[in-house]
């Protein structure tokens, strides 16, 4: 049916004004009432280009997105999408044999999964000595990723494969990233000594600053807001993947955004 329909139907690509709203994406609600984040077409385009460059995604890659939203990026990135047989609202209860079967059958090269899902998959893989040589990159987000989960997944993947837990939020994604090779060899041993979880280095298209901690709104940006290197503060980001407002929510927009000569900085 789909092949017949696609062969007979074309869709007009309509022009849009700069800054036109493309979607409203809601935050998880983990830090309060969920807020609707306004995404423009430019936001999505910047995300696609950033993801393509960071993870070296090329046409022909095959993706297994266990979180449905991320499947929307696949056509823009030129990837084939394999829809997993699972309940996406209960990732920790996903059947690892079905995920492994899909990866093996379709030669999956890329996968997105929450830490809970990857923990389930990694435990099964370790117990049954599973190897997935086609899988060269795994992306994960939504919660911190412990080293034992990273290592279990890495042991299943291609020899040169890596797991990436990008840091960001609905309002700005991605912000920073670090690969599993560096996490396991360098940063995680420091984490176990109490140094905290390293969220990586800023991605090239995002400017990161650290300002003094305050619950008050900040109307306009000034470099004097920044703390000195080494001081604890609040992360503030600016760039094409940084959203500008919450939908019909001036109060939260005022608390989270700082105006900066026509652009906006977001307080993470």
Short mmCIF file of C-alpha atoms in Angstrom, two decimals:
data_model
loop_
_atom_site.label_atom_id
_atom_site.label_comp_id
_atom_site.label_asym_id
_atom_site.label_seq_id
_atom_site.Cartn_x
_atom_site.Cartn_y
_atom_site.Cartn_z
CA UNK A 1 0.00 0.00 0.00
CA UNK A 2 2.72 2.46 0.99
CA UNK A 3 4.76 1.82 -2.15
CA UNK A 4 1.69 2.30 -4.37
CA UNK A 5 0.62 5.46 -2.50
CA UNK A 6 4.11 6.97 -2.55
CA UNK A 7 4.44 6.39 -6.29
CA UNK A 8 1.22 8.29 -6.99
CA UNK A 9 1.47 11.14 -4.50
CA UNK A 10 3.79 14.13 -4.24
CA UNK A 11 3.86 16.76 -1.55
CA UNK A 12 4.46 20.44 -2.09
CA UNK A 13 7.25 21.95 -0.03
CA UNK A 14 5.92 25.27 1.17
CA UNK A 15 8.18 28.22 1.97
CA UNK A 16 8.10 29.60 5.49
CA UNK A 17 9.15 32.85 7.08
CA UNK A 18 12.39 32.93 9.09
CA UNK A 19 11.71 31.92 12.68
CA UNK A 20 8.37 30.25 11.87
CA UNK A 21 7.26 27.72 14.46
CA UNK A 22 7.68 24.10 13.36
CA UNK A 23 6.65 22.26 16.54
CA UNK A 24 6.08 22.49 20.28
CA UNK A 25 8.07 19.89 22.25
CA UNK A 26 7.25 19.37 25.91
CA UNK A 27 9.84 18.94 28.63
CA UNK A 28 9.71 15.78 30.73
CA UNK A 29 8.46 17.52 33.86
CA UNK A 30 11.36 16.24 35.96
CA UNK A 31 12.10 19.79 37.18
CA UNK A 32 8.50 21.00 37.45
CA UNK A 33 5.35 21.24 35.36
CA UNK A 34 6.12 20.26 31.72
CA UNK A 35 6.70 23.28 29.51
CA UNK A 36 6.09 23.58 25.77
CA UNK A 37 9.33 24.47 23.98
CA UNK A 38 8.95 26.32 20.68
CA UNK A 39 11.02 24.75 17.89
CA UNK A 40 11.53 26.60 14.62
CA UNK A 41 12.54 25.04 11.31
CA UNK A 42 15.99 26.54 11.86
CA UNK A 43 16.28 24.75 15.23
CA UNK A 44 15.60 21.36 13.66
CA UNK A 45 17.97 22.03 10.77
CA UNK A 46 20.77 23.00 13.15
CA UNK A 47 20.16 19.86 15.23
CA UNK A 48 20.27 17.62 12.16
CA UNK A 49 23.52 19.14 10.92
CA UNK A 50 25.09 19.00 14.38
CA UNK A 51 24.15 15.35 14.92
CA UNK A 52 25.37 14.39 11.44
CA UNK A 53 28.75 16.03 12.03
CA UNK A 54 29.30 14.91 15.63
CA UNK A 55 28.54 11.25 15.03
CA UNK A 56 29.70 11.02 11.40
CA UNK A 57 26.35 9.70 10.18
CA UNK A 58 26.21 8.92 6.46
CA UNK A 59 23.45 7.80 4.07
CA UNK A 60 23.10 4.04 4.33
CA UNK A 61 23.31 3.92 8.11
CA UNK A 62 20.53 1.89 9.72
CA UNK A 63 18.97 3.18 12.95
CA UNK A 64 17.05 1.41 15.73
CA UNK A 65 15.40 4.27 17.67
CA UNK A 66 13.83 2.91 20.85
CA UNK A 67 12.44 6.37 21.63
CA UNK A 68 9.95 7.28 18.83
CA UNK A 69 10.77 11.00 18.67
CA UNK A 70 14.30 10.31 17.51
CA UNK A 71 12.99 8.32 14.54
CA UNK A 72 11.90 11.66 13.06
CA UNK A 73 15.55 12.63 12.53
CA UNK A 74 16.33 9.53 10.46
CA UNK A 75 14.88 10.64 7.08
CA UNK A 76 16.66 14.01 7.37
CA UNK A 77 19.92 12.19 8.12
CA UNK A 78 19.48 9.71 5.28
CA UNK A 79 19.17 6.73 7.63
CA UNK A 80 16.93 3.71 7.33
CA UNK A 81 14.64 3.35 10.35
CA UNK A 82 13.93 0.00 12.02
CA UNK A 83 10.97 0.27 14.40
CA UNK A 84 11.61 -1.96 17.45
CA UNK A 85 9.00 -4.38 18.76
CA UNK A 86 8.54 -2.87 22.24
CA UNK A 87 6.48 -0.51 24.39
CA UNK A 88 8.42 2.79 24.20
CA UNK A 89 6.79 3.98 27.45
CA UNK A 90 8.41 1.06 29.34
CA UNK A 91 11.97 0.89 28.00
CA UNK A 92 13.38 -1.10 30.93
CA UNK A 93 10.92 -3.91 30.12
CA UNK A 94 11.91 -4.21 26.46
CA UNK A 95 12.66 -7.77 25.36
CA UNK A 96 16.42 -7.85 24.64
CA UNK A 97 16.08 -10.83 22.31
CA UNK A 98 13.76 -8.82 20.05
CA UNK A 99 16.15 -5.86 20.00
CA UNK A 100 19.12 -8.11 19.26
CA UNK A 101 17.14 -9.92 16.57
CA UNK A 102 16.32 -6.63 14.83
CA UNK A 103 19.95 -5.44 15.00
CA UNK A 104 21.21 -8.71 13.51
CA UNK A 105 18.51 -9.08 10.86
CA UNK A 106 18.75 -5.56 9.46
CA UNK A 107 22.42 -4.81 10.08
CA UNK A 108 21.68 -1.92 12.43
CA UNK A 109 24.60 0.52 12.68
CA UNK A 110 23.08 3.14 15.01
CA UNK A 111 20.85 2.89 18.05
CA UNK A 112 19.24 5.29 20.50
CA UNK A 113 18.24 4.03 23.93
CA UNK A 114 17.61 5.29 27.43
CA UNK A 115 20.01 4.20 30.19
CA UNK A 116 17.26 1.92 31.54
CA UNK A 117 16.86 0.14 28.20
CA UNK A 118 20.60 -0.15 27.60
CA UNK A 119 21.01 -1.58 31.11
CA UNK A 120 18.50 -4.33 30.26
CA UNK A 121 20.11 -5.00 26.89
CA UNK A 122 23.65 -4.90 28.24
CA UNK A 123 22.93 -7.30 31.10
CA UNK A 124 21.44 -9.80 28.67
CA UNK A 125 24.32 -9.39 26.24
CA UNK A 126 26.91 -9.93 28.96
CA UNK A 127 25.15 -13.03 30.29
CA UNK A 128 24.83 -14.60 26.84
CA UNK A 129 28.09 -13.34 25.28
CA UNK A 130 26.21 -11.50 22.52
CA UNK A 131 28.24 -9.73 19.82
CA UNK A 132 26.72 -7.12 17.49
CA UNK A 133 29.53 -6.30 15.02
CA UNK A 134 27.39 -4.03 12.81
CA UNK A 135 26.55 -1.68 15.70
CA UNK A 136 29.05 1.18 15.57
CA UNK A 137 27.35 3.94 17.56
CA UNK A 138 24.86 4.06 20.42
CA UNK A 139 23.33 7.33 21.63
CA UNK A 140 21.68 7.66 25.02
CA UNK A 141 19.99 10.48 26.92
CA UNK A 142 17.55 11.14 29.72
CA UNK A 143 19.64 10.20 32.75
CA UNK A 144 23.28 9.67 33.79
CA UNK A 145 24.89 6.58 32.30
CA UNK A 146 26.93 4.48 34.76
CA UNK A 147 30.23 3.00 33.61
CA UNK A 148 29.14 -0.62 33.97
CA UNK A 149 26.25 -0.04 31.55
CA UNK A 150 28.57 1.70 29.10
CA UNK A 151 31.11 -1.13 29.28
CA UNK A 152 28.52 -3.88 28.80
CA UNK A 153 27.19 -2.17 25.69
CA UNK A 154 30.68 -1.39 24.36
CA UNK A 155 31.68 -5.06 24.70
CA UNK A 156 28.77 -6.02 22.43
CA UNK A 157 29.49 -3.47 19.71
CA UNK A 158 31.89 -3.27 16.78
CA UNK A 159 35.55 -3.05 17.83
CA UNK A 160 35.70 0.64 16.88
CA UNK A 161 32.15 1.40 18.09
CA UNK A 162 31.38 3.95 20.75
CA UNK A 163 28.53 4.86 23.05
CA UNK A 164 27.74 8.56 23.40
CA UNK A 165 25.62 10.02 26.23
CA UNK A 166 25.09 13.63 24.99
CA UNK A 167 24.26 16.31 27.52
CA UNK A 168 21.43 18.74 26.83
CA UNK A 169 17.76 19.41 27.38
CA UNK A 170 14.61 19.86 25.33
CA UNK A 171 15.41 23.57 25.27
CA UNK A 172 18.89 23.00 23.85
CA UNK A 173 20.08 19.71 22.42
CA UNK A 174 22.90 18.88 22.12
CA UNK A 175 25.13 20.96 24.40
CA UNK A 176 28.09 18.68 25.10
CA UNK A 177 29.21 15.13 24.33
CA UNK A 178 31.93 12.64 25.28
CA UNK A 179 32.55 9.17 23.86
CA UNK A 180 32.66 5.92 25.85
CA UNK A 181 36.34 5.37 25.14
CA UNK A 182 37.33 8.53 27.02
CA UNK A 183 34.69 8.04 29.72
CA UNK A 184 35.88 4.54 30.62
CA UNK A 185 39.60 5.33 30.45
CA UNK A 186 39.67 8.79 31.98
CA UNK A 187 36.62 10.50 33.43
CA UNK A 188 34.77 7.65 35.16
CA UNK A 189 37.67 6.73 37.47
CA UNK A 190 37.56 10.37 38.60
CA UNK A 191 33.78 10.17 39.02
CA UNK A 192 34.24 7.23 41.39
CA UNK A 193 36.59 9.41 43.43
CA UNK A 194 33.85 12.01 43.89
CA UNK A 195 34.66 14.37 41.00
CA UNK A 196 31.11 14.26 39.60
CA UNK A 197 29.89 13.06 36.21
CA UNK A 198 31.71 14.60 33.24
CA UNK A 199 29.15 15.69 30.64
CA UNK A 200 31.77 16.23 27.93
CA UNK A 201 33.03 19.08 25.81
CA UNK A 202 30.74 21.70 24.23
CA UNK A 203 29.66 20.86 20.70
CA UNK A 204 31.15 23.21 18.08
CA UNK A 205 27.98 25.21 17.38
CA UNK A 206 27.17 25.98 21.03
CA UNK A 207 28.78 28.69 23.14
CA UNK A 208 28.87 27.80 26.82
CA UNK A 209 29.26 30.21 29.73
CA UNK A 210 28.92 29.76 33.50
CA UNK A 211 27.19 32.46 35.54
CA UNK A 212 26.49 32.99 39.21
CA UNK A 213 23.61 30.97 40.63
CA UNK A 214 20.34 32.89 41.02
CA UNK A 215 16.62 32.12 40.94
CA UNK A 216 15.85 35.61 39.63
CA UNK A 217 15.26 36.47 35.98
CA UNK A 218 18.08 38.11 34.01
CA UNK A 219 16.82 40.36 31.26
CA UNK A 220 20.00 41.22 29.35
CA UNK A 221 23.32 39.48 28.93
CA UNK A 222 26.55 40.94 30.26
CA UNK A 223 29.94 39.26 30.52
CA UNK A 224 30.17 40.42 34.13
CA UNK A 225 27.58 37.73 34.97
CA UNK A 226 30.20 35.02 34.42
CA UNK A 227 32.01 33.40 37.33
CA UNK A 228 35.76 32.81 37.35
CA UNK A 229 37.12 29.49 36.01
CA UNK A 230 36.80 26.80 38.67
CA UNK A 231 33.86 28.41 40.45
CA UNK A 232 30.52 26.60 40.67
CA UNK A 233 27.73 28.28 38.73
CA UNK A 234 24.86 27.87 36.28
CA UNK A 235 25.48 26.76 32.68
CA UNK A 236 24.20 29.18 30.03
CA UNK A 237 24.19 28.28 26.31
CA UNK A 238 23.86 30.14 23.03
CA UNK A 239 23.71 28.89 19.46
CA UNK A 240 21.46 27.74 16.60
CA UNK A 241 20.16 24.69 18.53
CA UNK A 242 19.15 26.87 21.50
CA UNK A 243 15.38 27.55 21.56
CA UNK A 244 14.09 31.06 22.16
CA UNK A 245 10.87 30.69 24.15
CA UNK A 246 8.23 28.52 25.81
CA UNK A 247 4.86 28.44 24.10
CA UNK A 248 2.46 31.05 25.57
CA UNK A 249 4.49 31.09 28.79
CA UNK A 250 6.08 34.48 29.29
CA UNK A 251 6.86 33.88 32.97
CA UNK A 252 9.02 30.78 32.45
CA UNK A 253 10.52 32.26 29.29
CA UNK A 254 11.63 35.28 31.32
CA UNK A 255 13.20 33.06 33.98
CA UNK A 256 15.06 30.82 31.52
CA UNK A 257 16.12 33.19 28.72
CA UNK A 258 18.59 36.06 28.61
CA UNK A 259 18.42 38.53 25.72
CA UNK A 260 21.75 39.12 23.98
CA UNK A 261 21.74 41.67 21.14
CA UNK A 262 19.02 40.00 19.09
CA UNK A 263 19.82 36.43 20.12
CA UNK A 264 18.94 34.43 23.23
CA UNK A 265 20.96 32.57 25.84
CA UNK A 266 19.27 29.71 27.70
CA UNK A 267 19.88 29.01 31.37
CA UNK A 268 20.30 25.26 31.72
#
